[in-house]
Structures are given as structure tokens and as C-alpha cells.
Coordinates of C-alpha atoms in Angstrom, one line a residue:
M15 CA 2.1 -6.8 -59.1
S16 CA 4.6 -9.4 -58.2
D17 CA 1.8 -12.0 -58.3
Q18 CA 0.9 -10.8 -61.8
K19 CA 4.5 -11.0 -62.9
S20 CA 4.9 -14.5 -61.4
A21 CA 1.7 -15.6 -63.3
A22 CA 3.0 -14.1 -66.5
L23 CA 6.3 -15.9 -66.2
R24 CA 4.6 -19.2 -65.5
W25 CA 2.4 -18.9 -68.6
A26 CA 5.5 -17.9 -70.6
A27 CA 7.3 -20.9 -69.3
L28 CA 4.3 -23.1 -70.3
V29 CA 4.6 -21.8 -73.9
V30 CA 8.3 -22.8 -74.1
L31 CA 7.6 -26.2 -72.5
L32 CA 4.8 -26.9 -75.0
A33 CA 7.1 -25.8 -77.8
G34 CA 9.6 -28.4 -76.7
G35 CA 7.0 -31.0 -76.0
F36 CA 5.6 -30.4 -79.5
M37 CA 8.7 -32.0 -81.1
P38 CA 8.5 -35.7 -80.0
P39 CA 4.9 -36.3 -81.2
L40 CA 5.5 -34.2 -84.3
D41 CA 8.4 -36.4 -85.3
F42 CA 6.4 -39.5 -84.7
F43 CA 3.7 -38.4 -87.1
I44 CA 5.8 -36.6 -89.7
V45 CA 7.6 -39.7 -90.9
N46 CA 4.5 -41.7 -91.9
V47 CA 4.0 -40.1 -95.3
A48 CA 7.7 -40.0 -96.1
L49 CA 8.4 -43.7 -95.9
S50 CA 8.0 -44.2 -99.7
S51 CA 10.5 -41.4 -100.4
I52 CA 13.0 -42.9 -97.9
H53 CA 12.6 -46.3 -99.6
D54 CA 13.4 -44.7 -103.0
S55 CA 16.3 -42.6 -101.7
L56 CA 18.1 -45.1 -99.4
G57 CA 16.9 -48.4 -100.9
A58 CA 15.5 -49.3 -97.5
T59 CA 13.9 -52.7 -97.1
P60 CA 10.3 -53.0 -95.7
A61 CA 11.7 -54.1 -92.4
E62 CA 14.1 -51.1 -92.2
L63 CA 11.2 -48.8 -93.1
Q64 CA 9.2 -50.1 -90.2
L65 CA 12.1 -49.7 -87.9
V66 CA 12.3 -46.0 -88.8
I67 CA 8.9 -45.8 -87.0
S68 CA 9.2 -48.6 -84.4
G69 CA 12.8 -47.8 -83.5
Y70 CA 11.7 -44.3 -82.5
A71 CA 8.8 -45.8 -80.5
C72 CA 11.1 -48.3 -78.8
G73 CA 13.7 -45.8 -77.7
F74 CA 10.9 -43.5 -76.5
G75 CA 8.9 -46.1 -74.7
V76 CA 11.8 -47.9 -73.0
F77 CA 13.3 -44.9 -71.3
L78 CA 10.3 -42.8 -70.4
I79 CA 10.1 -43.8 -66.7
T80 CA 13.8 -43.3 -66.2
G81 CA 13.5 -40.0 -68.0
G82 CA 10.8 -38.9 -65.7
R83 CA 12.7 -39.9 -62.6
L84 CA 15.8 -38.0 -63.8
G85 CA 13.8 -34.8 -63.8
D86 CA 12.5 -35.5 -60.3
L87 CA 16.0 -36.0 -59.0
Y88 CA 18.2 -33.6 -60.9
G89 CA 15.9 -30.9 -62.0
R90 CA 13.2 -30.8 -64.7
K91 CA 14.5 -27.7 -66.5
R92 CA 18.0 -29.3 -66.7
C93 CA 16.6 -32.6 -68.1
F94 CA 14.2 -30.7 -70.5
L95 CA 17.2 -28.8 -72.0
I96 CA 19.4 -31.9 -72.1
G97 CA 16.6 -33.9 -73.7
L98 CA 15.9 -31.2 -76.3
A99 CA 19.6 -30.8 -77.1
G100 CA 19.9 -34.6 -77.6
F101 CA 16.7 -34.6 -79.7
S102 CA 18.1 -31.8 -81.9
L103 CA 21.4 -33.6 -82.5
A104 CA 19.6 -36.9 -83.3
S105 CA 17.3 -35.0 -85.8
L106 CA 20.4 -33.6 -87.5
V107 CA 21.9 -37.1 -87.9
C108 CA 18.5 -38.3 -89.2
G109 CA 18.6 -35.6 -91.8
I110 CA 22.1 -36.4 -93.1
A111 CA 21.9 -40.2 -92.8
A112 CA 23.7 -41.9 -95.7
S113 CA 22.0 -45.3 -95.2
A114 CA 18.9 -46.9 -93.8
A115 CA 20.9 -48.4 -91.0
E116 CA 22.2 -44.9 -90.0
L117 CA 18.7 -43.5 -90.1
V118 CA 17.3 -46.3 -87.9
I119 CA 20.1 -45.8 -85.3
A120 CA 19.5 -42.1 -85.3
R121 CA 15.8 -42.6 -84.8
I122 CA 16.4 -44.8 -81.8
A123 CA 18.6 -42.1 -80.3
Q124 CA 15.9 -39.5 -81.2
G125 CA 13.3 -41.5 -79.3
S126 CA 15.6 -42.0 -76.3
A127 CA 16.2 -38.2 -76.1
A128 CA 12.4 -37.6 -76.4
A129 CA 12.0 -39.9 -73.4
V130 CA 14.1 -37.5 -71.3
L131 CA 12.4 -34.4 -72.7
L132 CA 8.7 -35.2 -72.7
P133 CA 8.1 -36.2 -69.0
Q134 CA 9.6 -32.9 -67.9
V135 CA 6.8 -31.0 -69.7
L136 CA 4.1 -32.7 -67.7
G137 CA 6.1 -32.7 -64.5
S138 CA 6.9 -29.0 -64.8
I139 CA 3.2 -28.2 -65.6
R140 CA 2.1 -29.8 -62.4
A141 CA 4.8 -28.0 -60.4
L142 CA 4.1 -24.6 -62.0
F143 CA 0.3 -24.7 -61.7
P144 CA -0.8 -26.1 -58.3
N145 CA -4.1 -24.3 -58.6
E146 CA -6.7 -26.8 -60.0
R147 CA -8.3 -24.2 -62.3
E148 CA -5.0 -23.1 -63.8
L149 CA -3.8 -26.6 -64.0
A150 CA -6.9 -27.5 -66.0
R151 CA -6.2 -24.7 -68.4
A152 CA -2.6 -25.7 -68.7
M153 CA -3.5 -29.3 -69.4
S154 CA -6.0 -28.1 -72.1
A155 CA -3.1 -26.3 -73.7
Y156 CA -1.1 -29.5 -73.6
G157 CA -4.0 -31.3 -75.3
V158 CA -4.1 -28.5 -78.0
M159 CA -0.4 -29.0 -78.5
M160 CA -0.8 -32.7 -79.1
G161 CA -3.6 -32.1 -81.5
M162 CA -1.4 -29.6 -83.4
A163 CA 1.5 -32.1 -83.5
A164 CA -0.8 -34.7 -85.0
A165 CA -2.3 -32.4 -87.7
I166 CA 0.9 -30.5 -88.5
G167 CA 3.0 -33.7 -88.6
Q168 CA 0.9 -35.5 -91.1
F169 CA 0.2 -32.4 -93.3
S170 CA 3.6 -30.9 -93.2
S171 CA 5.2 -34.1 -94.2
G172 CA 3.2 -34.3 -97.4
A173 CA 3.5 -30.5 -98.0
L174 CA 7.3 -30.5 -97.6
L175 CA 7.8 -33.6 -99.8
Q176 CA 5.7 -32.0 -102.6
W177 CA 7.5 -28.6 -102.1
D178 CA 10.9 -30.2 -101.8
P179 CA 12.9 -27.1 -100.7
A180 CA 16.5 -27.1 -101.8
G181 CA 16.0 -30.5 -103.3
L182 CA 16.4 -32.1 -99.9
G183 CA 13.6 -34.6 -100.4
W184 CA 12.6 -36.5 -97.2
R185 CA 15.6 -35.1 -95.3
V186 CA 13.8 -31.8 -94.8
I187 CA 11.2 -33.4 -92.5
F188 CA 14.0 -33.9 -89.9
L189 CA 16.0 -30.7 -90.6
V190 CA 13.0 -28.4 -90.5
S191 CA 12.7 -28.8 -86.7
L192 CA 16.3 -27.6 -85.9
P193 CA 15.6 -23.9 -85.9
V194 CA 12.6 -24.4 -83.6
C195 CA 14.6 -26.5 -81.3
A196 CA 17.4 -23.9 -81.2
V197 CA 15.1 -21.1 -80.3
T198 CA 13.3 -23.2 -77.7
L199 CA 16.6 -24.2 -76.1
L200 CA 17.5 -20.5 -75.7
L201 CA 14.2 -19.4 -74.3
G202 CA 14.0 -22.5 -72.1
W203 CA 17.3 -21.6 -70.5
K204 CA 16.1 -18.0 -69.8
I205 CA 12.4 -18.5 -68.9
I206 CA 11.7 -21.9 -67.5
P207 CA 12.1 -22.1 -63.7
E208 CA 13.8 -25.1 -62.2
T209 CA 11.5 -27.6 -60.4
G210 CA 12.5 -30.9 -58.9
G211 CA 16.0 -31.8 -58.0
G212 CA 17.9 -30.2 -55.2
G213 CA 18.5 -33.3 -53.2
S214 CA 21.5 -35.5 -52.8
V215 CA 19.7 -38.8 -53.8
R216 CA 21.2 -40.6 -56.7
L217 CA 19.4 -42.3 -59.5
D218 CA 18.4 -45.9 -58.8
L219 CA 20.6 -47.4 -61.5
G220 CA 19.5 -51.0 -60.8
G221 CA 15.8 -50.0 -61.0
A222 CA 16.4 -48.0 -64.1
A223 CA 18.1 -51.0 -65.8
L224 CA 15.3 -53.4 -64.7
I225 CA 12.4 -51.1 -65.8
S226 CA 14.1 -50.5 -69.1
L227 CA 14.2 -54.3 -69.6
V228 CA 10.6 -54.6 -68.5
L229 CA 9.5 -52.0 -71.1
A230 CA 11.9 -53.3 -73.8
A231 CA 10.5 -56.8 -73.4
I232 CA 7.0 -55.6 -74.4
V233 CA 7.6 -52.6 -76.6
V234 CA 10.4 -54.0 -78.8
P235 CA 8.7 -57.3 -79.8
L236 CA 5.3 -55.7 -80.4
S237 CA 6.9 -52.9 -82.4
V238 CA 9.0 -55.1 -84.8
G239 CA 7.6 -58.6 -84.4
R240 CA 5.2 -58.5 -87.4
E241 CA 7.8 -57.1 -89.8
Q242 CA 10.3 -59.8 -88.7
G243 CA 7.8 -62.6 -89.2
W244 CA 7.2 -63.2 -85.5
P245 CA 10.5 -65.1 -84.8
A246 CA 11.1 -67.1 -81.7
W247 CA 12.9 -64.3 -79.8
V248 CA 9.7 -62.2 -79.9
F249 CA 7.8 -64.8 -78.0
A250 CA 10.7 -65.4 -75.7
M251 CA 10.8 -61.7 -74.7
L252 CA 7.0 -61.7 -74.1
V253 CA 7.2 -64.8 -72.0
A254 CA 10.0 -63.3 -69.9
E255 CA 7.9 -60.2 -69.1
P256 CA 6.3 -61.5 -65.9
V257 CA 9.7 -62.6 -64.6
L258 CA 11.2 -59.2 -65.3
I259 CA 8.2 -57.4 -63.6
T260 CA 8.5 -59.6 -60.5
A261 CA 12.3 -59.0 -60.4
F262 CA 11.8 -55.2 -60.7
I263 CA 9.1 -55.0 -58.0
G264 CA 11.2 -57.2 -55.6
Y265 CA 14.3 -55.0 -56.2
E266 CA 12.4 -51.8 -55.6
R267 CA 10.9 -53.1 -52.4
R268 CA 14.2 -54.3 -51.1
L269 CA 15.8 -50.9 -51.9
R270 CA 13.0 -49.2 -50.0
R271 CA 13.6 -51.5 -46.9
L272 CA 17.3 -50.7 -47.0
G273 CA 16.5 -46.9 -46.8
G274 CA 17.3 -46.1 -50.5
M275 CA 15.2 -44.1 -53.0
P276 CA 13.6 -46.5 -55.5
L277 CA 13.0 -45.4 -59.1
V278 CA 9.2 -46.1 -58.7
D279 CA 7.6 -45.8 -55.3
M280 CA 5.2 -48.7 -55.1
A281 CA 2.8 -46.5 -53.2
L282 CA 2.0 -44.9 -56.5
L283 CA 0.3 -48.2 -57.6
R284 CA -1.9 -48.1 -54.4
I285 CA -3.5 -44.9 -55.6
P286 CA -6.8 -46.1 -57.3
S287 CA -7.1 -43.2 -59.7
F288 CA -3.5 -43.7 -60.9
R289 CA -3.9 -47.5 -61.4
R290 CA -7.1 -47.1 -63.3
G291 CA -5.8 -44.1 -65.3
V292 CA -2.6 -45.9 -66.4
L293 CA -4.7 -48.7 -67.9
V294 CA -7.0 -46.2 -69.6
A295 CA -4.0 -44.4 -71.0
A296 CA -2.7 -47.6 -72.5
L297 CA -6.1 -48.3 -74.2
F298 CA -6.5 -44.7 -75.1
F299 CA -3.5 -44.8 -77.4
F300 CA -5.0 -47.6 -79.4
T301 CA -5.7 -44.6 -81.6
T302 CA -2.1 -44.9 -83.0
S303 CA -3.2 -47.6 -85.5
F304 CA -5.8 -45.2 -86.9
Y305 CA -3.2 -42.6 -88.0
L306 CA -1.1 -45.3 -89.7
L307 CA -3.8 -47.3 -91.3
F308 CA -6.0 -44.3 -92.4
G309 CA -2.9 -42.9 -94.2
L310 CA -2.1 -46.3 -95.7
Y311 CA -5.7 -46.6 -97.0
Q312 CA -5.5 -43.1 -98.6
Q313 CA -2.1 -43.6 -100.1
E314 CA -2.1 -47.2 -101.2
G315 CA -5.8 -47.8 -101.5
R316 CA -7.0 -44.6 -103.1
G317 CA -3.6 -43.7 -104.7
L318 CA -3.5 -40.2 -103.3
P319 CA -0.3 -38.2 -103.5
P320 CA 1.5 -37.3 -100.2
L321 CA 0.0 -33.8 -99.9
Q322 CA -3.5 -35.1 -100.2
V323 CA -2.8 -37.9 -97.7
G324 CA -1.7 -35.2 -95.3
L325 CA -4.8 -33.1 -95.9
A326 CA -7.0 -36.1 -95.3
I327 CA -5.9 -36.4 -91.7
V328 CA -6.0 -32.6 -91.0
P329 CA -9.7 -32.7 -89.9
Y330 CA -8.7 -35.1 -87.1
G331 CA -6.0 -32.8 -86.0
L332 CA -8.3 -29.8 -86.1
G333 CA -10.7 -31.8 -83.9
L334 CA -7.9 -32.4 -81.4
F335 CA -7.1 -28.7 -81.5
V336 CA -10.7 -27.6 -81.0
G337 CA -11.7 -30.2 -78.3
P338 CA -9.6 -28.8 -75.4
L339 CA -10.7 -25.2 -76.3
I340 CA -14.4 -25.9 -76.1
S341 CA -14.2 -28.2 -73.1
A342 CA -11.9 -26.0 -70.9
P343 CA -14.8 -23.7 -69.7
M344 CA -17.0 -26.7 -68.8
V345 CA -16.1 -26.6 -65.1
R346 CA -19.2 -28.5 -63.9
L347 CA -18.7 -31.3 -66.4
R348 CA -14.9 -31.6 -65.7
P349 CA -15.0 -34.9 -63.8
R350 CA -16.9 -36.5 -66.7
L351 CA -15.1 -34.9 -69.7
L352 CA -12.8 -37.9 -70.1
S353 CA -15.7 -40.4 -70.5
I354 CA -17.8 -37.9 -72.5
G355 CA -14.9 -37.2 -74.9
M356 CA -14.2 -40.9 -75.3
A357 CA -17.9 -41.6 -76.0
I358 CA -17.8 -39.1 -78.9
Q359 CA -14.5 -40.6 -80.1
V360 CA -15.8 -44.2 -80.0
T361 CA -19.0 -43.2 -81.8
F362 CA -17.3 -41.5 -84.7
Y363 CA -14.5 -44.1 -84.9
A364 CA -17.2 -46.6 -85.6
V365 CA -18.8 -44.2 -88.1
V366 CA -15.5 -43.6 -89.9
G367 CA -15.1 -47.4 -90.3
A368 CA -18.7 -47.7 -91.7
L369 CA -18.3 -44.8 -94.2
V370 CA -15.0 -46.3 -95.6
A371 CA -16.6 -49.8 -95.7
F372 CA -19.5 -48.5 -97.8
G373 CA -17.3 -46.3 -100.0
I374 CA -18.7 -43.0 -98.7
D375 CA -16.1 -40.2 -98.7
G376 CA -16.2 -36.4 -99.2
T377 CA -18.0 -34.2 -96.6
A378 CA -19.4 -37.1 -94.6
L379 CA -16.1 -38.8 -94.0
T380 CA -14.3 -35.5 -93.3
A381 CA -17.0 -34.6 -90.7
A382 CA -16.7 -38.0 -89.0
V383 CA -12.9 -37.7 -88.9
F384 CA -13.2 -34.2 -87.4
L385 CA -15.7 -35.3 -84.7
A386 CA -13.6 -38.4 -83.8
G387 CA -10.6 -36.0 -83.3
L388 CA -12.9 -33.6 -81.4
G389 CA -13.8 -36.4 -79.0
Q390 CA -10.2 -37.3 -78.4
G391 CA -9.4 -33.6 -77.9
V392 CA -12.1 -33.3 -75.2
A393 CA -10.8 -36.4 -73.4
F394 CA -7.1 -36.0 -73.7
P395 CA -6.4 -33.2 -71.2
R396 CA -8.6 -34.9 -68.6
L397 CA -6.7 -38.1 -69.1
F398 CA -3.6 -36.7 -67.6
A399 CA -5.5 -34.8 -64.9
T400 CA -7.2 -38.1 -63.9
V401 CA -4.0 -40.1 -63.8
L402 CA -1.8 -37.5 -62.1
G403 CA -4.4 -35.7 -60.0
D404 CA -3.8 -37.6 -56.7
V405 CA 0.0 -38.2 -57.3
P406 CA 2.3 -36.4 -54.9
A407 CA 4.3 -33.6 -56.6
A408 CA 7.6 -35.2 -55.7
Q409 CA 6.6 -38.2 -57.8
G410 CA 5.2 -36.2 -60.7
G411 CA 8.0 -36.9 -63.1
V412 CA 8.1 -40.6 -62.7
A413 CA 4.3 -40.8 -62.7
A414 CA 4.3 -38.9 -66.0
G415 CA 6.9 -41.3 -67.3
I416 CA 4.8 -44.3 -66.3
T417 CA 1.7 -42.7 -67.9
N418 CA 3.6 -42.0 -71.2
S419 CA 5.1 -45.5 -71.1
A420 CA 1.6 -46.9 -70.8
M421 CA 0.6 -44.9 -73.8
Q422 CA 3.6 -46.2 -75.8
I423 CA 2.8 -49.8 -74.8
G424 CA -0.8 -49.2 -75.9
A425 CA 0.5 -47.7 -79.2
A426 CA 2.8 -50.7 -79.8
I427 CA 0.1 -53.2 -79.1
S428 CA -2.3 -51.3 -81.3
V429 CA 0.2 -51.1 -84.3
A430 CA 1.2 -54.7 -83.9
A431 CA -2.2 -56.3 -83.2
I432 CA -4.5 -54.0 -85.3
G433 CA -1.8 -53.7 -88.0
S434 CA -1.6 -57.5 -88.2
L435 CA -5.4 -57.7 -88.4
F436 CA -5.4 -55.1 -91.3
F437 CA -2.7 -56.9 -93.3
G438 CA -4.3 -60.3 -92.6
V439 CA -7.7 -59.2 -93.9
L440 CA -6.0 -57.5 -96.9
G441 CA -4.0 -60.6 -97.8
G442 CA -2.4 -60.1 -101.2
A443 CA -5.3 -58.0 -102.5
S444 CA -5.0 -54.5 -103.9
G445 CA -7.2 -51.7 -105.0
E446 CA -9.4 -49.3 -103.1
R447 CA -12.2 -51.7 -102.1
A448 CA -9.8 -54.3 -100.7
Y449 CA -8.0 -51.6 -98.6
A450 CA -11.4 -50.1 -97.5
H451 CA -12.6 -53.5 -96.3
A452 CA -9.3 -54.1 -94.4
F453 CA -9.3 -50.6 -92.9
A454 CA -13.0 -50.9 -91.7
I455 CA -12.4 -54.2 -89.9
A456 CA -9.2 -52.8 -88.3
Q457 CA -11.0 -49.6 -87.4
W458 CA -13.8 -51.4 -85.6
A459 CA -11.3 -53.5 -83.6
T460 CA -9.6 -50.2 -82.6
T461 CA -13.1 -48.9 -81.6
A462 CA -13.6 -51.9 -79.3
G463 CA -10.4 -51.1 -77.4
L464 CA -11.5 -47.5 -77.0
F465 CA -14.9 -48.6 -75.8
L466 CA -13.3 -50.6 -73.1
A467 CA -11.2 -47.6 -72.1
M468 CA -14.3 -45.5 -72.0
L469 CA -16.0 -47.9 -69.6
L470 CA -12.9 -47.8 -67.3
A471 CA -12.8 -44.0 -67.5
L472 CA -16.4 -43.6 -66.1
P473 CA -16.0 -41.8 -62.7
P474 CA -16.7 -44.0 -59.7
R475 CA -20.0 -43.4 -57.9
R476 CA -18.3 -43.1 -54.6
P477 CA -14.9 -41.5 -54.4
S478 CA -12.2 -43.8 -53.1
P479 CA -9.7 -42.4 -50.6
S480 CA -6.3 -42.0 -52.2
L481 CA -3.0 -42.9 -50.5
R482 CA -0.5 -40.2 -50.5
T483 CA 3.1 -40.6 -49.5

């Protein structure tokens, strides 16, 4: 009976963790459709509008590794609650912002709080479910949560803007999450068990500062460079990246030799599955450009209102939701589900580009969008299982932070590179056909990145021994 009670508590804790983890991706997606309303309300410039998205991504990406390490050292439950509380406060400030500058600053703070919150979800799941079968089910639930965040974020933004409760306009998209956050905080305090922490080791502040600079030097310029016209400082930061990486690695190795506890144990990078998985994770999140550009094609190219733009992306979110559910029982195929899911995704990403290029919409486009999302939904849970499977539990938080940082870097590269390609092909043209052509070219470029990720995700013929520490 005690085992049954323990299992029930673990699954209840998972629900609360997923409710908290739902907030960061939701707030990434929910803003896309509201940018036009924010422009009209606050008089935001195009650069400020882009910073509403990229500022969140920068705060999120820069502090993810440090956020994961904080949970390992000081307790994942504690950091989950602190991150969620900070996220809630930043959401409130977003909702009452009186100027575009205030909104951008609040979004950076929101992303930074999300960087403390989200790694604790993955780290806690690994600690709560050591059994491989239960862990696979829990990770499938995590994939379902991400799919729901994508679908609900895009759809609810359009729906809330059209409904306009209490005349709040775009502000409601930030304020609507506050009751959910409050309930999750209360339940998290009562239900989630503490994992991690308990030691006397302090955070490696030097390593945290250096890794934040490493991530900032790539995430910030790629997130805001295009909107700023690619100024010299963007290239200076990118050129400085190898120097910063070398400085970080040298500092961490020296700290280890002196008997300290480095932020990132370099032994993690000697685990073959982790190295390969981090690269796959970065390429996997090239999908970020699809969300942004497909919405732009629908809104600016086809002239659809916000609600219909949100509805157009819902089939993708439904595919993300269904994918983990249908793949979870496929135990024998589990080692290959990542590559299988990505093969489905690559195929239908290419099909979506072709359908838009030839002006074919309706049922055919809806089905292709759904199947692309289905492929990602099949692959996504196995992505984390592949990356983190051989990682020691004590390093789970920082490994999750590295993985999420790789995703944010992939997202930043995707938005910057694929977005620049889209606008370059579009030029100064307007109209549905011009946007369709630009979207198709950009979509096929995204597909090429995902195809490379799929090849890297193929399981090795002979398993490589992993190094544990």
C-alpha cells in the first residue's frame, strides 16, 4: 500500500511540475499573434516588437545552465517555486506595462525566471522516476505538455484578443496565467518532494558568470541582430564566442583541480549520447522558425484575423499532443522513435512548404501540418531520454539546462537565419503569393536543418560505452 501511495504521490507531483513547466513555452507562443495589438496600444517600433519575443528568448537561453545547477545544489523544488513566483511577478508587470520599454524589460525578467523554473521540471522527473518504463511515460507526458503549450499558446492568443475580456486587449494574454501560477505554487509547495540539494557546496559564481557570457554572446546577437540591421557589435560578440568558451572550459578545469565543484562537469561532454543529443537538440529546435513564419504568412500574406491565425496552427499542436500518446506503448521501437518521429516531421515539413508554394490549402494543408506536428510529438520525448539517459542523477539539472540552452541556441539561429532568408526572399513585395513563395523557401531551409538532425539521431549500430562520474 505504501508503494501504491508513493507512486500516486509521484504522479501527482508530475502533474504539478508539468503545470509549472507549461508556462514558459506557453508565454513564448502566446505573444506571436498579439504583436500587432501591442504595436497599436504602446506605439512600439518594429525593433521593440521583436525584442518582446527575443528579449524573452535571451533571458531564457542565457541563464538555463545556471538555473539547472541551482536546482542540483539547493533543491529542485525550492528553485521550481522560486522560478514560478518570479515568472508570475514578471507576467504581472508585462500585463500592466505602460510603455514598450517596460514590456521588453519585463519580458527579459520573465525569460530569466523561466530559466530557473524549467530545468527543475526535467531534473525532478528524472529523480522521481528512476524506472525506465515509468520515466518513458513521464517524458511522454512532458512531450504532451509541450504540444499543448504550442497549440494553446497560438490559439488562445487569437481567441483572447478577439474576445477582449474586460477591454484589456493584449494585456490579458499575460494576466490570464496568474491564477494558474498561483494554484500551481500552492500545490507545488504541498505535493512536490524535494530532490537535489542537501549539500554544503556553493554555486560556482565564476563559472555561472562565464557560461552566461558564453550563451549571451551567441543568443543575443542572433536574436536581435537582424532587427538592428546587423551592427558591428553583433559580429564582435560572435567572434568573441570561441575565446569565451575557451576561458570557461579552462576556468572549470582549474576549479576541479583545486578541489572545487564546477558548474559544468566536463565529464558530461565525454558521454557520447549526451554530446550527440545536445547537437540534435539544437537542430531539432529549428522548428521555431516554422511557428513564427507560418503565422506571419497566414496573418500578413492571407490577411486572416488573429483567431483564424491561431486556429491555423492548432493542427500542429494537436499532432504534438497525439504523438507522445500513440508512441508511448511502442516499447520495442523506443530506441528508434526519435529518428522515426523526425523522419515523419521532415517529410511533412517539406510537404507543407510545397503545398503553400502551389497555393493548396484547406484539408490538404491542415493534414500536412497535423502530421508534421505528429512527427515532432513522437520524437520529442525520446529527445530528452536520449540526451539525459546516461547522465548521472546528480548532474541531471545542469544537463537539462545545457539541453534547453542548446534548444534556445537552435531557436535563435533558426529565427535569425531562416527569418533573414524569409525577409530576403520577400523583399518589399506584398500579397499572398509573395508571402507564400518566401515561406516555402524558408520552410525547405528549415527542413534541411531537421534532416541533418534526423541523421545524427539515428542510433549507433554498436553501443558506445558511456563514462559515468
